[in-house]
Short mmCIF file of C-alpha atoms in Angstrom, two decimals:
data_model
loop_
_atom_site.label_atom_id
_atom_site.label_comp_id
_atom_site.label_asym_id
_atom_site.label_seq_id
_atom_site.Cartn_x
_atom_site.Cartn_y
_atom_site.Cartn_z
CA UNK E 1 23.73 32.47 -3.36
CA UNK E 2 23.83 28.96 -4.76
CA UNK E 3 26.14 28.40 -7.97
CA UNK E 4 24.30 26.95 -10.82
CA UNK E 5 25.90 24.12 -12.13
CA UNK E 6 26.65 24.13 -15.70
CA UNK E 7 25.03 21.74 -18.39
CA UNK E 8 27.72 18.51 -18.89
CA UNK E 9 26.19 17.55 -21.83
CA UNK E 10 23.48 14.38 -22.37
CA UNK E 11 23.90 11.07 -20.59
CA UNK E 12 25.59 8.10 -22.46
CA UNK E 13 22.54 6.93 -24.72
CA UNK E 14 21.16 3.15 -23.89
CA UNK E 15 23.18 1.00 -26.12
CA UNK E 16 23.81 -2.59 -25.56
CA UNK E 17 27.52 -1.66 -24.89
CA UNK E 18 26.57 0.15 -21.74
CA UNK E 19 24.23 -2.08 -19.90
CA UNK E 20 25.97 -4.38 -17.49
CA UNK E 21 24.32 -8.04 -18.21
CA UNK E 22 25.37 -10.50 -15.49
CA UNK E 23 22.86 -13.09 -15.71
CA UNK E 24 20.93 -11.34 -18.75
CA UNK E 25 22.95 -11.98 -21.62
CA UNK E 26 20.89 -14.30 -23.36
CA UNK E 27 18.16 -11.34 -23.76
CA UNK E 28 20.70 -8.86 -24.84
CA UNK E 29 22.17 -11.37 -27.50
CA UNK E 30 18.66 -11.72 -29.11
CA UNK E 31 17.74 -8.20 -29.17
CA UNK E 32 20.80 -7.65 -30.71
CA UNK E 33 20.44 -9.82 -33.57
CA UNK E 34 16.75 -8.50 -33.49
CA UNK E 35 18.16 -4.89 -34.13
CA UNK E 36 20.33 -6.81 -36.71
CA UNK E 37 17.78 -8.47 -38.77
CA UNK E 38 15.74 -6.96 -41.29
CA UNK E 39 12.57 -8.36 -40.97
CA UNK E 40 10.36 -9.16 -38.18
CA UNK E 41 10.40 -11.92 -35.90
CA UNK E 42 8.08 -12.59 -33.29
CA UNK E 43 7.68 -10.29 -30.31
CA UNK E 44 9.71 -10.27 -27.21
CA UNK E 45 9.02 -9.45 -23.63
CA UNK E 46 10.65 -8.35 -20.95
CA UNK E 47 9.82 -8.59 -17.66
CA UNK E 48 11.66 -8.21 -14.33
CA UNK E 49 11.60 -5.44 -11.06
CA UNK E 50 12.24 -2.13 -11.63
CA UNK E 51 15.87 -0.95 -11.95
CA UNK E 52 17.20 -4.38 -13.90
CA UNK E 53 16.91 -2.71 -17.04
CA UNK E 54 13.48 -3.16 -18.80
CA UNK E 55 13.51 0.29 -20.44
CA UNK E 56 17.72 0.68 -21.15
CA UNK E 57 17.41 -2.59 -23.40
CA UNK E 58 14.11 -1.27 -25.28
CA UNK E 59 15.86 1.90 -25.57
CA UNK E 60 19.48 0.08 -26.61
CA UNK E 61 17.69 -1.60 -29.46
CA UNK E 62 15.65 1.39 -30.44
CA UNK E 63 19.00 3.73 -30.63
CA UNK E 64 20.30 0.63 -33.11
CA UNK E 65 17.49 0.39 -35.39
CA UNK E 66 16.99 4.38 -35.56
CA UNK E 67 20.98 4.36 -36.42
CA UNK E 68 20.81 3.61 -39.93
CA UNK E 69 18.00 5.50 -40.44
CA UNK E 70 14.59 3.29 -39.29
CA UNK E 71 12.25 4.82 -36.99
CA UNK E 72 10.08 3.13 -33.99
CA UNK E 73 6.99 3.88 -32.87
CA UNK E 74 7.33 4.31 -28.83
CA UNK E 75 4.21 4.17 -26.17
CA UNK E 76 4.05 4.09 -22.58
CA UNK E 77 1.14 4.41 -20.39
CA UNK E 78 1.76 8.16 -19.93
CA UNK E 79 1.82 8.98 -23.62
CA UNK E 80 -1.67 10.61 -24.77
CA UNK E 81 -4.24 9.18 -26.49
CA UNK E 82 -5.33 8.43 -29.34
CA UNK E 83 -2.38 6.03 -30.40
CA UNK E 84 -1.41 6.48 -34.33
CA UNK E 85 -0.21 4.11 -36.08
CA UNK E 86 2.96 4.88 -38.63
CA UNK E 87 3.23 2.47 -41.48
CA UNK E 88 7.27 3.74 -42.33
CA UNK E 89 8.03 2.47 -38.37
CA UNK E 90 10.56 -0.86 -38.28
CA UNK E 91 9.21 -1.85 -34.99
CA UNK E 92 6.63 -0.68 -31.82
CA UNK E 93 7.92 -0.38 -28.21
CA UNK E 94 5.33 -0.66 -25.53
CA UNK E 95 7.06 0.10 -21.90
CA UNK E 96 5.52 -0.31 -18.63
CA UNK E 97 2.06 -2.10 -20.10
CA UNK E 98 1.53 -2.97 -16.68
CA UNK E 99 -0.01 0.50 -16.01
CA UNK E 100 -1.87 0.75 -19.34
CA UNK E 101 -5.57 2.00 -18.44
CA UNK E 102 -8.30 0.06 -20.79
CA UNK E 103 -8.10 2.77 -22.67
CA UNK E 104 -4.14 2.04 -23.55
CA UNK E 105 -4.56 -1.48 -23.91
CA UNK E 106 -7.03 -1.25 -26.47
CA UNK E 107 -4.76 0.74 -28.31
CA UNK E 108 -1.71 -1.27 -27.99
CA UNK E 109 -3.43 -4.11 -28.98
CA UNK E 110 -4.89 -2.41 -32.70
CA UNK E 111 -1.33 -1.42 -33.00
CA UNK E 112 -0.15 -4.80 -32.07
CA UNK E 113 -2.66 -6.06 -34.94
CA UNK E 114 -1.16 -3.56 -37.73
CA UNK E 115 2.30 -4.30 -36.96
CA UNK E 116 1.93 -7.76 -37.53
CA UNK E 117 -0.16 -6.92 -40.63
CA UNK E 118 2.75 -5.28 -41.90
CA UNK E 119 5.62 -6.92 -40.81
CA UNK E 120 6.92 -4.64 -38.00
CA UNK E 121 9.25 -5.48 -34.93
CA UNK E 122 7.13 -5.66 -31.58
CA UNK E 123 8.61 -5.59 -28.10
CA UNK E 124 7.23 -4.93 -24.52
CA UNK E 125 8.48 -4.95 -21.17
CA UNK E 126 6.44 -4.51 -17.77
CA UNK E 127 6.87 -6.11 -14.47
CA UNK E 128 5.29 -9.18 -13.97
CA UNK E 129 5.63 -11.97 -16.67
CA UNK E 130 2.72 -12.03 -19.46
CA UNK E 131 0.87 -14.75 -17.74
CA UNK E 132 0.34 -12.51 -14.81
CA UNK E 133 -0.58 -9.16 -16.34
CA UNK E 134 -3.82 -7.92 -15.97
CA UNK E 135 -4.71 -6.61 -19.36
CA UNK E 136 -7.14 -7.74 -21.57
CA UNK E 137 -6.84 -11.53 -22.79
CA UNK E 138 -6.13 -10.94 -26.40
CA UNK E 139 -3.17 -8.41 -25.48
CA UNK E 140 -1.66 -10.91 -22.72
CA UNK E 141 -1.73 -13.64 -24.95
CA UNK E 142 0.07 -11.38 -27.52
CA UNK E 143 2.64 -9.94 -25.38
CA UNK E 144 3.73 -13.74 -24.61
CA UNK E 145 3.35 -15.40 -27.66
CA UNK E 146 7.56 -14.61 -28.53
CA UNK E 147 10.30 -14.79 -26.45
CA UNK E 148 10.05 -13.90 -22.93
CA UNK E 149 13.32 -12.84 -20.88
CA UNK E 150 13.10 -12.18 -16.83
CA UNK E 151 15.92 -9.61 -16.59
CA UNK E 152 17.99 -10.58 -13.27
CA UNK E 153 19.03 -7.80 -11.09
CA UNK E 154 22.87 -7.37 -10.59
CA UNK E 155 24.59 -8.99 -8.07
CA UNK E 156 26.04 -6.05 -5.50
CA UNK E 157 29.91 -6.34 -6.59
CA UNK E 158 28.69 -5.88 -10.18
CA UNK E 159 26.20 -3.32 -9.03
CA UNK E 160 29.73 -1.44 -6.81
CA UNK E 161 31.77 -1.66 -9.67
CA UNK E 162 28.98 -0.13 -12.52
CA UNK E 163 28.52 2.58 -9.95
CA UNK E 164 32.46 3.50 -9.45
CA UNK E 165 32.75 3.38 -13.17
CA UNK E 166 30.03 5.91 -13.57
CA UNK E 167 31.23 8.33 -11.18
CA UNK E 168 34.74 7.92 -12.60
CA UNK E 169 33.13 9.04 -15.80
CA UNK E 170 31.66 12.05 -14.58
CA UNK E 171 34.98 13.10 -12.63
CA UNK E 172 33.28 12.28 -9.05
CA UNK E 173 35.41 10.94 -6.70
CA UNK E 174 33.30 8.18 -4.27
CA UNK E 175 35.15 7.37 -0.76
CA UNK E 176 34.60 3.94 0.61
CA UNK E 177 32.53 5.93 3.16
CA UNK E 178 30.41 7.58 0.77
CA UNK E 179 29.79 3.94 -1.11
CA UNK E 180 28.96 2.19 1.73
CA UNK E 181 26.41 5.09 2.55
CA UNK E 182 24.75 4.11 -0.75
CA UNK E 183 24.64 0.41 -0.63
CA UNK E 184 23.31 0.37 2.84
CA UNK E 185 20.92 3.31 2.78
CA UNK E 186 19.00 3.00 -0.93
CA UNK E 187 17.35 0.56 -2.94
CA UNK E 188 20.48 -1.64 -4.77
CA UNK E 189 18.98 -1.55 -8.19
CA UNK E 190 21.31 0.00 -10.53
CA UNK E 191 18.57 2.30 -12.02
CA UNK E 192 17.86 3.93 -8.64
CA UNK E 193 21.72 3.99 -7.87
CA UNK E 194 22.27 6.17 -11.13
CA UNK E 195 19.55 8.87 -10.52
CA UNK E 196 20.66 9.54 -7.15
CA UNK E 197 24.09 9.48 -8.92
CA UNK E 198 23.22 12.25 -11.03
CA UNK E 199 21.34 13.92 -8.02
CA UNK E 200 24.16 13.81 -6.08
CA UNK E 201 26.64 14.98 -9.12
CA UNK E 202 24.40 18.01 -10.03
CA UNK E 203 24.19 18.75 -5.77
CA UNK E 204 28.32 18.77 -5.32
CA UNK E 205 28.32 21.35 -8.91
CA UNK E 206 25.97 23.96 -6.76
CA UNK E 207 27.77 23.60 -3.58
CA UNK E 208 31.00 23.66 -5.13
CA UNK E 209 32.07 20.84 -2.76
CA UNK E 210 33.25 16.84 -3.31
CA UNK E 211 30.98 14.31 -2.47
CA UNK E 212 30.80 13.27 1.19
CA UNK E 213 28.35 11.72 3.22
CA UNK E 214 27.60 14.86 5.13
CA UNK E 215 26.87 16.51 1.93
CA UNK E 216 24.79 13.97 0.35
CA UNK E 217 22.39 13.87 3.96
CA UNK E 218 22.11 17.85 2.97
CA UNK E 219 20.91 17.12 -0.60
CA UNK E 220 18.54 14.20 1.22
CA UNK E 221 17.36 16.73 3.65
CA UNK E 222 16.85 19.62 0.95
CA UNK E 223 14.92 17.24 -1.43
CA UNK E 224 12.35 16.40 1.62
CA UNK E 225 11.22 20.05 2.20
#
């Protein structure tokens, strides 16, 4: 019979603290003082490959303005239309727009409209830079009218050291052999690196046995079936 494991608790939230910005700092710097300032200014963009931290940094400066009390309006394209607007939100998030449908990008850009109208916080992320999107005109000229960071993706030794730290965190104990399984084997973005992380955390808790490399080919070979 295999052991449940037990419920650790929620992950560290996104905070601005906890994402590891070689190269990026200038976008974390501004969406700091964005969180800080209480008005709008004009909308920022992020844009990069997936695992560099698009969605941590929206979330980091979402966790900071809902601190004091503020709430933000959040969309994605798998959140369900129709798309309501809140006029109490300080700011709108828009994540991924890449994938919004027609149906989505219509939407984002109304809200995009009232949040201007009343003085709200806008920022968006997606893959490619504005320019390149393919969404509607008046939504891509939007999205890059502000600000526009490309978020870098971490060079390997920073990438080796964020992952040790992690695992230290969580009381995991990661061999040189079981690292250099990782790094070699799977994607090097950090986001990718975490999940499997936590994959491989939650695996060890059921099997009741420390993390090796024979051990995380099992959970591999498990997950494929």
């Amino acid at each position: 019979m295999r052991q449940l494991p037990l419920g650790l608790g929620p992950a560290d939230p996104c905070s601005f603290d906890n994402f590891h910005a070689p190269g990026n700092e200038a976008a974390v710097a501004h969406l700091r003082s964005l969180a800080q300032s209480p008005g709008a200014l004009a909308p920022v963009y992020l844009w990069g490959d997936r695992g560099v931290g698009k969605t941590h940094l929206l979330r980091a400066w979402t966790e900071a303005v809902q601190a004091p009390g503020a709430r933000v309006g959040w969309f994605e394209a798998s959140t369900p239309l129709p798309w309501e607007h809140d006029e109490g939100w300080r700011g709108i998030v828009f994540d991924g727009v890449q994938a919004f449908d027609a149906g989505r990008q219509h939407a984002a850009f109304a809200l995009f409209a009232q949040a201007a109208a009343l003085g709200q916080q806008v920022l968006a992320a997606g893959s490619v830079p504005p320019v390149d999107l393919a969404v509607r005109e008046d939504l891509r000229t939007r999205l890059g009218w502000g600000p526009v960071f490309h978020l870098l993706p971490l060079p390997e030794e920073h990438c080796r050291a964020a992952l040790r730290r992690e695992a230290d965190r969580r009381g995991i104990f990661l061999s040189d052999e079981v690292m250099g399984y990782l790094m070699t084997r799977f994607e090097r973005d950090l986001g990718s690196l975490m999940g499997l992380l936590d994959r491989l955390d939650r695996f060890a808790l059921a099997q009741q046995r420390g993390v090796t490399v024979p051990l995380l080919k099992r959970m591999l070979a498990e997950e494929a079936l």
